[in-house]
CSV table of C-alpha atoms in Angstrom, one decimal:
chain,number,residue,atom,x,y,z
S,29,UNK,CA,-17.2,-18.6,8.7
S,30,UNK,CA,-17.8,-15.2,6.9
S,31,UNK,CA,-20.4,-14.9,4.6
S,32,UNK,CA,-20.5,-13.7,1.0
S,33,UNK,CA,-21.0,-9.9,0.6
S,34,UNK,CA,-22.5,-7.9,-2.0
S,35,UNK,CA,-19.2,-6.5,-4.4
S,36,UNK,CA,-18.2,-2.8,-4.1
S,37,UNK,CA,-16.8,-1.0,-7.1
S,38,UNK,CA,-14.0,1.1,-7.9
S,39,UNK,CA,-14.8,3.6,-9.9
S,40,UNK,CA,-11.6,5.7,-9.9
S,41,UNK,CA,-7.9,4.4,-8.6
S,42,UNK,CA,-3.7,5.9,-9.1
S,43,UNK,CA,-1.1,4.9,-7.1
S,44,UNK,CA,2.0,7.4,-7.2
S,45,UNK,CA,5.4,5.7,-6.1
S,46,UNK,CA,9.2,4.9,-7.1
S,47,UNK,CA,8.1,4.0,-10.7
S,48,UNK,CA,6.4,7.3,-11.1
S,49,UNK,CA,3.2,9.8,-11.1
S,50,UNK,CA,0.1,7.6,-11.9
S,51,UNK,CA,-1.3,4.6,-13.0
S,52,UNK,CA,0.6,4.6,-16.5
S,53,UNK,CA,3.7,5.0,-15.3
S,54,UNK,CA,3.3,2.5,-13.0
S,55,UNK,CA,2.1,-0.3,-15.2
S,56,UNK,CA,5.0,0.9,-18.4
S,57,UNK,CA,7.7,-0.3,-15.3
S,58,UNK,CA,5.9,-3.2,-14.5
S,59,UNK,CA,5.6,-4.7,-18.0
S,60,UNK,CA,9.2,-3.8,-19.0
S,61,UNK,CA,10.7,-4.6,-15.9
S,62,UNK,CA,12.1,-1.4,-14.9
S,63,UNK,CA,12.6,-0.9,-11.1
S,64,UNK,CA,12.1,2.2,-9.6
S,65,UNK,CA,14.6,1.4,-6.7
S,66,UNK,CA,18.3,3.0,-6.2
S,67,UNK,CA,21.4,3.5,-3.9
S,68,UNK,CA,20.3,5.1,-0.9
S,69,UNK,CA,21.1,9.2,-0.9
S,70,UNK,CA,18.2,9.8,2.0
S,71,UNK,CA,19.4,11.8,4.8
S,72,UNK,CA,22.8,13.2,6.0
S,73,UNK,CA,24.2,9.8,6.6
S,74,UNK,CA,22.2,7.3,4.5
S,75,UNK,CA,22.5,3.7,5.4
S,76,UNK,CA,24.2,1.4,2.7
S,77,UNK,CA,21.0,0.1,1.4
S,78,UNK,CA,18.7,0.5,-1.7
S,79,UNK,CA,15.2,2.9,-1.9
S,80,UNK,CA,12.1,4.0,-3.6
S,81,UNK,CA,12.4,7.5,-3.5
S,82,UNK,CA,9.6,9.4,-5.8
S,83,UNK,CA,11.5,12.0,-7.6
S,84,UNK,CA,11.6,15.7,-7.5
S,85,UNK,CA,8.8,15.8,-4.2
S,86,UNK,CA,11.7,17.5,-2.8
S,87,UNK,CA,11.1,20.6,-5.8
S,88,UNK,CA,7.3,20.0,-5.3
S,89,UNK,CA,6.1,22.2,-2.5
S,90,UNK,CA,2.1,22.1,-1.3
S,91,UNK,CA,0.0,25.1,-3.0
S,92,UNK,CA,0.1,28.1,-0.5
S,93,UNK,CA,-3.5,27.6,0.3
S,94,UNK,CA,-2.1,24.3,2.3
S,95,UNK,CA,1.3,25.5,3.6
S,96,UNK,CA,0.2,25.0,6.7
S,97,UNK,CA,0.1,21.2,6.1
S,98,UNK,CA,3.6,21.6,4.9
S,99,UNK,CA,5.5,18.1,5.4
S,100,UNK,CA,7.2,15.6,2.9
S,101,UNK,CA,4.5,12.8,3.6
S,102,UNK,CA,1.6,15.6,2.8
S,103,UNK,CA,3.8,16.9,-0.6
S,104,UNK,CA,3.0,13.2,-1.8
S,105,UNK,CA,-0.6,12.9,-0.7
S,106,UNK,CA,-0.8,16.2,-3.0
S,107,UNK,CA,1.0,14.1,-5.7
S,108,UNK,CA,-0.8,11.2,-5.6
S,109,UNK,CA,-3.7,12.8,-5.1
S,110,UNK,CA,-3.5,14.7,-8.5
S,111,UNK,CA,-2.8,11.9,-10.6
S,112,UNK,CA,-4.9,10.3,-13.2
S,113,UNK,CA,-7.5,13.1,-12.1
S,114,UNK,CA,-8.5,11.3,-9.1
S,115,UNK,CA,-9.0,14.4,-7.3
S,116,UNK,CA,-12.0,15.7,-9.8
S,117,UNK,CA,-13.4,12.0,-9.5
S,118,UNK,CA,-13.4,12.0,-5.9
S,119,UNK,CA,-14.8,15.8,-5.3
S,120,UNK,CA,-17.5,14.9,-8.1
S,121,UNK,CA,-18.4,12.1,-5.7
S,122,UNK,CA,-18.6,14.4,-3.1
S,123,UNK,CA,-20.8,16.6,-4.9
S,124,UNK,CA,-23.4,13.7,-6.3
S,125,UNK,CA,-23.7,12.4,-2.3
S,126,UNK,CA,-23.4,15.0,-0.1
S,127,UNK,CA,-20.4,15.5,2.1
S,128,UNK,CA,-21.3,13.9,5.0
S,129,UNK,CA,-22.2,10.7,3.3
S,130,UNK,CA,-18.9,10.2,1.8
S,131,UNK,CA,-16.1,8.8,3.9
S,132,UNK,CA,-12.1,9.4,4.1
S,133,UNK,CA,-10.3,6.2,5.3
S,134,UNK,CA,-7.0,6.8,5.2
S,135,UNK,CA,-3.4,4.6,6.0
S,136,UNK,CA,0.0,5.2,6.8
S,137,UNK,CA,2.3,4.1,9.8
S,138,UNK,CA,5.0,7.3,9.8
S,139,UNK,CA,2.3,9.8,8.5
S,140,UNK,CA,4.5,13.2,9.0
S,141,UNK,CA,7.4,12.1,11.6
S,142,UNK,CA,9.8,13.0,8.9
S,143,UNK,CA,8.4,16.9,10.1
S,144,UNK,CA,9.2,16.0,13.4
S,145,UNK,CA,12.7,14.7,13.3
S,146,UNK,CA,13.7,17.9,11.2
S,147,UNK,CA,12.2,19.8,13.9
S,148,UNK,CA,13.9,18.1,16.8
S,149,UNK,CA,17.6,18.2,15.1
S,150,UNK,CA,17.0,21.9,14.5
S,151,UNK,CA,15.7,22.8,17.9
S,152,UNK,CA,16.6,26.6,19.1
S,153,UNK,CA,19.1,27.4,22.1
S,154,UNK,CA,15.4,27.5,24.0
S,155,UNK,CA,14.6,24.0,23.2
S,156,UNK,CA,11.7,25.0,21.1
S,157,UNK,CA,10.8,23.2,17.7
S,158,UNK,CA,12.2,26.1,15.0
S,159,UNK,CA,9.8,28.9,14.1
S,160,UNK,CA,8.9,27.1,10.7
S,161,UNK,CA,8.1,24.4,12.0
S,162,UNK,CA,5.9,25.4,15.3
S,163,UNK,CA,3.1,24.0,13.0
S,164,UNK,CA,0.7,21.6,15.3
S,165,UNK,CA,-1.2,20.4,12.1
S,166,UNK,CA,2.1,18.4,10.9
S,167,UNK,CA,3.0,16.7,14.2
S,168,UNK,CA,0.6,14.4,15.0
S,169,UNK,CA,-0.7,10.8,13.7
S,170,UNK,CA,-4.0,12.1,12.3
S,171,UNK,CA,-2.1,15.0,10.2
S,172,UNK,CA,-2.7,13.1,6.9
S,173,UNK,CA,-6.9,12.7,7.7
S,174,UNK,CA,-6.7,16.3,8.5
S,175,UNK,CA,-5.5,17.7,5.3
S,176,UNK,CA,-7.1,15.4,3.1
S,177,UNK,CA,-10.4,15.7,4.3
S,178,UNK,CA,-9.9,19.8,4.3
S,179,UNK,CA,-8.8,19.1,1.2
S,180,UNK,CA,-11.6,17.2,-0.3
S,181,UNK,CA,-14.6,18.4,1.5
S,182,UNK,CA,-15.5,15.6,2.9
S,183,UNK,CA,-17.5,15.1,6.6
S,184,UNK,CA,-18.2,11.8,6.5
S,185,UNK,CA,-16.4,9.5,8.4
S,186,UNK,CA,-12.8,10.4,8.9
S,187,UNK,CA,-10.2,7.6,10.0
S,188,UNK,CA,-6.2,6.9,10.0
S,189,UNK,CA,-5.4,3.2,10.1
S,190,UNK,CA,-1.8,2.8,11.5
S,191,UNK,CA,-1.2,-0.9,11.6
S,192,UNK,CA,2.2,-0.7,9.8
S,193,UNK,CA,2.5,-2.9,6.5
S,194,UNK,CA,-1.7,-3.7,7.0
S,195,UNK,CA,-2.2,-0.6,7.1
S,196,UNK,CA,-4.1,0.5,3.5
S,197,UNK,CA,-5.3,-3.1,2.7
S,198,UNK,CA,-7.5,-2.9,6.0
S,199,UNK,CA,-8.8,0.6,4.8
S,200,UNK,CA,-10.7,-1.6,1.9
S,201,UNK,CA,-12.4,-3.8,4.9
S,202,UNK,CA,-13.7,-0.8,6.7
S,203,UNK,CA,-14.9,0.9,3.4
S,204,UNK,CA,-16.9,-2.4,3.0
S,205,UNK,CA,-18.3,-2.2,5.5
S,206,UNK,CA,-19.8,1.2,6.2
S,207,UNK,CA,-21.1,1.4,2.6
S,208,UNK,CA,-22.9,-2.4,4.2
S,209,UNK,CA,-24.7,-0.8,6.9
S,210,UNK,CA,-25.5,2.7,5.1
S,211,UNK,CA,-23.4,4.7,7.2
S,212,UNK,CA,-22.2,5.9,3.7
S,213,UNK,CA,-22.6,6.2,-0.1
S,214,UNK,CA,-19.2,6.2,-1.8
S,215,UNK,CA,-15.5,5.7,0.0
S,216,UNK,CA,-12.2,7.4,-0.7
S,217,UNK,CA,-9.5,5.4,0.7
S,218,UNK,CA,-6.1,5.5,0.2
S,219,UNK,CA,-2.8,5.3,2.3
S,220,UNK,CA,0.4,7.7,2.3
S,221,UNK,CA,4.0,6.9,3.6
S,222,UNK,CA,7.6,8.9,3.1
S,223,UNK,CA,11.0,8.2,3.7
S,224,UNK,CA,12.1,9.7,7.0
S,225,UNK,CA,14.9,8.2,9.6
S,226,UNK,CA,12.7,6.5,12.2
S,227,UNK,CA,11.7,3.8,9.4
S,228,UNK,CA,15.4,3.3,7.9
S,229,UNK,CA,17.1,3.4,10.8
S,230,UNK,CA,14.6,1.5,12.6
S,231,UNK,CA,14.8,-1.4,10.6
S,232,UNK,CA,18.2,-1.8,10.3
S,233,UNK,CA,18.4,-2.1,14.2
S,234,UNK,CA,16.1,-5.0,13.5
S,235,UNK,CA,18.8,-6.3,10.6
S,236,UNK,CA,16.0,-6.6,8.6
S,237,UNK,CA,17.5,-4.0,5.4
S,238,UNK,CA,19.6,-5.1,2.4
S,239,UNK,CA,22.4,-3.8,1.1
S,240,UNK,CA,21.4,-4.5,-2.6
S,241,UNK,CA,18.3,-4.4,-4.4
S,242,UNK,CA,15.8,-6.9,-2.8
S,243,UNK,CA,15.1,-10.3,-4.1
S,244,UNK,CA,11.9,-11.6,-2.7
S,245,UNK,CA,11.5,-15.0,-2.9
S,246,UNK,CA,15.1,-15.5,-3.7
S,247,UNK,CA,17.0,-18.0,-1.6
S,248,UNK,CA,20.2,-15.7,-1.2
S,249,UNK,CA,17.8,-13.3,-0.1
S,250,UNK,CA,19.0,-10.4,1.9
S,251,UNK,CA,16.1,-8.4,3.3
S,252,UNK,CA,14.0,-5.9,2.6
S,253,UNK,CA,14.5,-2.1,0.4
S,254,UNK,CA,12.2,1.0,2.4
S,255,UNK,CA,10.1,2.7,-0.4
S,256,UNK,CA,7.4,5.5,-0.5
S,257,UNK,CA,4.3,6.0,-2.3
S,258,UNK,CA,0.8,7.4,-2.4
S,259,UNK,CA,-2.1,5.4,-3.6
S,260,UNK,CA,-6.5,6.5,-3.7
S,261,UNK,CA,-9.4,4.6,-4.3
S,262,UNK,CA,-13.2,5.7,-4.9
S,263,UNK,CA,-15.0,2.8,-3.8
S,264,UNK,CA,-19.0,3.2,-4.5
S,265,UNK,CA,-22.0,0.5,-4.1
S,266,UNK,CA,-23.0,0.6,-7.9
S,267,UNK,CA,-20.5,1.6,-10.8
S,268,UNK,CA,-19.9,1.3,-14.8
S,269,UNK,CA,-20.0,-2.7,-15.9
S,270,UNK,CA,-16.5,-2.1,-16.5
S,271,UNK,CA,-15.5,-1.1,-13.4
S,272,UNK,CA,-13.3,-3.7,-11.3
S,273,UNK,CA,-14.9,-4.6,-8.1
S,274,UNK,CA,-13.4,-5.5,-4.7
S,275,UNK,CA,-15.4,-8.6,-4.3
S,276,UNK,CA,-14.4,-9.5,-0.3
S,277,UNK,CA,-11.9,-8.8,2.5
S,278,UNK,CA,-10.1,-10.7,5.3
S,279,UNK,CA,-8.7,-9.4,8.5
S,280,UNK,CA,-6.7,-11.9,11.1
S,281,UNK,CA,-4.2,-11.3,14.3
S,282,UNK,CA,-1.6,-14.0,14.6
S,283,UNK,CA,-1.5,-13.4,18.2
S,284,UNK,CA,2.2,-14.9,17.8
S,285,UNK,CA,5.1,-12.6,17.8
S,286,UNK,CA,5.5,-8.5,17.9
S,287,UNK,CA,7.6,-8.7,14.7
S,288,UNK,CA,8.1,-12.2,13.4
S,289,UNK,CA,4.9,-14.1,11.5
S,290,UNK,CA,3.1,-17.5,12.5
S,291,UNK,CA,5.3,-20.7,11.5
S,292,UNK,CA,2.6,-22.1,9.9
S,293,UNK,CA,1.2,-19.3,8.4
S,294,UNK,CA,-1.8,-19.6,11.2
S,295,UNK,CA,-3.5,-15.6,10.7
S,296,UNK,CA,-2.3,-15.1,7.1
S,297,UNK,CA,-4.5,-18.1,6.3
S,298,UNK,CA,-7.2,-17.2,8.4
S,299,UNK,CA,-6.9,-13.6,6.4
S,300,UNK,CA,-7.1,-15.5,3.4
S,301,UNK,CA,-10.2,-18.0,4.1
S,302,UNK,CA,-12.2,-15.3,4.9
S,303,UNK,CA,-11.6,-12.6,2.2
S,304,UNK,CA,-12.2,-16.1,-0.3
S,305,UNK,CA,-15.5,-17.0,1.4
S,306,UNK,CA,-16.9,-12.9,1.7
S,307,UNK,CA,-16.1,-13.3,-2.5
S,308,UNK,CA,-18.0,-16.7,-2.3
S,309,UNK,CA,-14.9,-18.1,-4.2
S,310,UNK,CA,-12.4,-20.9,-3.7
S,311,UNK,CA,-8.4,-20.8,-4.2
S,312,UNK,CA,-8.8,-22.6,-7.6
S,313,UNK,CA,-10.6,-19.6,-9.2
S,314,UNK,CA,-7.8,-16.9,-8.1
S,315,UNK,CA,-5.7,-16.2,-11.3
S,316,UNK,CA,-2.6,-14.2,-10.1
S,317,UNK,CA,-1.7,-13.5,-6.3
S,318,UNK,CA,0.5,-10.3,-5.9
S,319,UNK,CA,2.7,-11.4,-2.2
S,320,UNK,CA,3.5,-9.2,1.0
S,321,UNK,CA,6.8,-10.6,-0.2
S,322,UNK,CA,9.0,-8.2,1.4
S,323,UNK,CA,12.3,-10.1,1.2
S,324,UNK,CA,13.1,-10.8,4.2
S,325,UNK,CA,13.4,-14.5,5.5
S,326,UNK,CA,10.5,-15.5,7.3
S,327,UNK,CA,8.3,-13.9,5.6
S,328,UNK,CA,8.9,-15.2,2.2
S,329,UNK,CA,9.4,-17.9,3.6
S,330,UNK,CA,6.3,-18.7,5.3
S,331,UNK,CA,4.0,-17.0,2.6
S,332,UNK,CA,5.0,-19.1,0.1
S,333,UNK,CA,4.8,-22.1,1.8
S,334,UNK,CA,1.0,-21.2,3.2
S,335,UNK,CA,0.6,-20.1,-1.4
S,336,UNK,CA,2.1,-23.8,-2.4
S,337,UNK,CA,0.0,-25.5,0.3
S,338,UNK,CA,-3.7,-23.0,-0.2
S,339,UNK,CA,-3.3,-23.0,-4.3
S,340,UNK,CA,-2.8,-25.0,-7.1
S,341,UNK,CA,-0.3,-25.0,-9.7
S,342,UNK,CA,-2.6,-22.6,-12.0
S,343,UNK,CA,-2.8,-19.9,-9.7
S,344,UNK,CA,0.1,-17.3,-10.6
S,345,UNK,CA,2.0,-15.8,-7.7
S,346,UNK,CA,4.4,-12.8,-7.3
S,347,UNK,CA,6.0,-10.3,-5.0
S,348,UNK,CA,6.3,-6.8,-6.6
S,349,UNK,CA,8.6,-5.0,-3.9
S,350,UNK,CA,11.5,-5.5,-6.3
S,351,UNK,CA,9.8,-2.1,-8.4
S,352,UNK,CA,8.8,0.4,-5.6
S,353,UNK,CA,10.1,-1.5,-2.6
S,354,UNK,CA,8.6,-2.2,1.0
S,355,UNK,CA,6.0,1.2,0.8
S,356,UNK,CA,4.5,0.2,4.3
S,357,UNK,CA,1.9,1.7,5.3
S,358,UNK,CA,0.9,2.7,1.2
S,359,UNK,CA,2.1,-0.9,0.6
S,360,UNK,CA,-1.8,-2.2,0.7
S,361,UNK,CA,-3.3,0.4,-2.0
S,362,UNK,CA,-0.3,0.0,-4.5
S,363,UNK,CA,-0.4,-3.9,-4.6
S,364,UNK,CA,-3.9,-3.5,-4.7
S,365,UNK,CA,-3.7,-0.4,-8.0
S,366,UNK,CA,-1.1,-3.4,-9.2
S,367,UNK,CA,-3.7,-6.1,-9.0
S,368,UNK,CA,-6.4,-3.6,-10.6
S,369,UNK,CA,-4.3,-3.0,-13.3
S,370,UNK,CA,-2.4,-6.8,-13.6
S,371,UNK,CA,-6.7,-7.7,-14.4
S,372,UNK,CA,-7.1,-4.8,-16.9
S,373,UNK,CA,-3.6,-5.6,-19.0
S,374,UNK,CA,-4.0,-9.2,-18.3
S,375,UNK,CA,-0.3,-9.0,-17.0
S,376,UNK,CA,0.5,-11.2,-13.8
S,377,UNK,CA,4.0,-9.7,-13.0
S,378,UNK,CA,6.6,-11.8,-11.6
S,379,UNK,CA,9.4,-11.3,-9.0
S,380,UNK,CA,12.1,-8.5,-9.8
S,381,UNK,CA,16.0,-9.0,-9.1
S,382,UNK,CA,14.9,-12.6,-7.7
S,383,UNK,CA,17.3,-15.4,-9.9
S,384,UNK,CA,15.6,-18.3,-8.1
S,385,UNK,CA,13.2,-19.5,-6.4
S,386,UNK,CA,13.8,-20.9,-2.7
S,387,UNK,CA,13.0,-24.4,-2.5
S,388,UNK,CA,9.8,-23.7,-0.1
S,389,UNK,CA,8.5,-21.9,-3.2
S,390,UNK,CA,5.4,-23.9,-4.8
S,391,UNK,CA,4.7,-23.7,-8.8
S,392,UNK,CA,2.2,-20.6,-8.4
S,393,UNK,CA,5.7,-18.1,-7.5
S,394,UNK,CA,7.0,-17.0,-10.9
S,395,UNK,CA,10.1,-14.8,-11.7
S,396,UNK,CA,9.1,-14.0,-15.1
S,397,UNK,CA,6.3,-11.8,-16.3
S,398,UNK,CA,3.2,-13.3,-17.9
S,399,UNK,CA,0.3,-12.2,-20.3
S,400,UNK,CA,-2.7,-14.6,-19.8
S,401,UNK,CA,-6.2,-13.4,-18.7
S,402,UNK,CA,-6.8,-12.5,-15.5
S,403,UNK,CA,-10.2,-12.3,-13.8
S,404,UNK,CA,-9.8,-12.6,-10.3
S,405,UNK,CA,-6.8,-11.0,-7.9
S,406,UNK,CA,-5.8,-11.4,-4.2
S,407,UNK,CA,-3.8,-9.4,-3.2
S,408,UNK,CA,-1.6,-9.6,0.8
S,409,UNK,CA,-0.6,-7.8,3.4
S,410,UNK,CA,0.7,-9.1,6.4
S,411,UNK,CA,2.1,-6.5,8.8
S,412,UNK,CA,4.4,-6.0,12.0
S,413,UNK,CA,2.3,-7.7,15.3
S,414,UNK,CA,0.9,-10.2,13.1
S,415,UNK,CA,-1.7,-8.3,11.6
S,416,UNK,CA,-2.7,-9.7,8.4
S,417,UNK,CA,-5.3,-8.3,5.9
S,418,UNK,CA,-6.1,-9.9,2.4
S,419,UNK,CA,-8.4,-8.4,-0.7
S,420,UNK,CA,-9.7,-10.1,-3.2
S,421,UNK,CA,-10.8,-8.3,-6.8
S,422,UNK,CA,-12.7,-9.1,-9.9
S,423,UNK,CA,-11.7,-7.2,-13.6
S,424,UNK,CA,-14.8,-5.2,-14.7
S,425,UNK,CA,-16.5,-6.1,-18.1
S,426,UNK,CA,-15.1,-6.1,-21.0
């Protein structure tokens, strides 16, 4: 059994996706229902599906200082990055603690393959990746670390977590736990993922991407909608009274399937459990739960049965992939920002494009949106090998 922990705060958060640049933009689509999601126009021959494409990154090249980071995934790190000044919140933090005890823990599952693929379709009579892009620092997993933390200064700890849809709900664990055992003073973690061919094509070999808008939850269900984003966090061992707090953390393995989840829910309970007993909480006292809810069938399925079997009726539960789509490897920060900010509007969100509910569906899933207040947040991700991660947050004082 895990054991309560001492609560971390977050002093400074954004998340930059489909619905826009920052947190404002974000929570304006959320409480007027406004998705971010469209017909697919990714690529020379995009697939007959719907995305969340952030728009105009294409216009938004990196500063010349960074051209040598140059790739579409690194554009929207710089993005996100910039929004809602969490960059001058995260380089002041840098300053007050010293660079080395500040630590970058950082998420995505593509991070700049999109750089790749262009290279390889482009390749000279010679074989050899164009001139442009004979750039080492974009083709490799760790190319996202590596420009953030030149970036931001930091020296600290320095980490990419690549455990596909886990991915940047598992960077909150780690953060946790370093600032525990005084390895460092103040986190920034975050998680970054693109568009690019390997993902869209790759899950529609699996038959996993619809051809409309998805509708988690929803028992016509079709599967799921690809998405990008970008989304930070400044997590710090003492902040403002009003600053939310990531009060504990669960990590699991189902151990069960490479790409299909427990029957029974088996790791995204055990995820669960834990992440309730580091908060020193039980399921009665969580207000609003925002889904991994991606849409497609066994997921949503199996989710909301483990929800109407953990939770009563009080508890309010939602999938938001119907606004920015399945982000993947970002998906962890953005629910997360969308938890944060669900406790600070009082706003538990319901389920986009769904019409009703499948009958598996327990009293906590809700297709409309609902003002009530909100003091305590969990927020899922269950990923691809049956890796599962779950958060749980408090809204600061108010």
């Amino acid at each position: 059994m895990s054991s309560k922990i001492q609560p971390v705060s977050i002093t400074a958060y954004t998340a930059t996706t489909a619905c826009g640049v920052g947190r404002s933009a974000l929570l304006q689509a959320l409480t007027n229902r406004q998705t971010g999601l469209r017909p697919n126009d990714f690529g020379p021959s995009p697939l007959p599906t719907y995305i969340g494409r952030v728009q105009g990154l294409e216009e938004q090249a990196l500063p010349e200082a960074w051209s040598v980071h140059e790739c579409r995934n690194n554009r929207l790190a710089w993005l996100g990055l910039n929004a809602d000044n969490f960059l001058e919140q995260a380089k002041a933090a840098v300053a007050r603690y010293g660079a080395d005890r500040v630590g970058l823990l950082l998420a995505t599952s593509t991070a700049s393959i999109g750089a790749s693929e262009e290279a390889y379709s482009r390749l000279t009579e010679d074989k050899r990746f164009p001139e442009d892009l004979r750039r080492s620092t974009v083709h490799h997993p760790h190319s996202l670390g590596d420009f953030l933390g030149r970036v931001l200064g930091t020296r600290g700890p320095c980490l990419t977590t690549a455990t596909a849809c886990s991915s940047s709900a598992k960077v909150f664990a780690q953060a946790e736990r370093l600032l525990r055992l005084g390895v460092i003073d103040a986190a920034i973690v975050g998680g970054v993922d693109t568009l690019c061919g390997s993902v869209l094509f790759g899950f529609n070999a699996l038959e996993l991407v619809s051809p409309e808008p998805c509708r988690p939850c929803d028992p016509a269900r079709r599967g799921i909608n690809l998405g990008e984003a970008a989304g930070f966090a400044l997590l710090e061992r003492d902040g403002a009274p009003d600053a939310p707090r990531l009060l504990g953390w669960g990590e699991s393995s189902d151990a069960h399937h490479m790409s299909t989840p427990h029957p029974e829910g088996l790791g995204a309970r055990l995820a669960i459990e834990a992440a309730l007993a580091r908060a020193g909480l039980s399921a009665d006292q969580v207000d609003y739960i925002n889904m991994h809810g991606t849409a497609s069938q066994k997921n949503d399925e199996v989710e909301a049965g483990l929800i109407a079997r953990m939770f009563p009726a009080t508890t309010r539960a939602s999938s938001t992939k119907g606004w920015m789509g399945h982000t993947l490897g970002a998906a962890g920060i953005v629910e997360a920002v969308i938890c944060l900010l669900a406790l600070e509007a009082g706003l538990a969100p319901g389920c986009l494009n769904s019409q009703s509910l499948d009958p598996v569906c327990g009293p906590q899933i809700r297709l409309d949106n609902e003002h009530a207040p909100l003091r305590i947040a969990l927020s899922n991700s269950f990923g691809f090998g049956g890796n599962n991660a779950s958060l749980v947050f408090q809204r600061g004082q108010v």
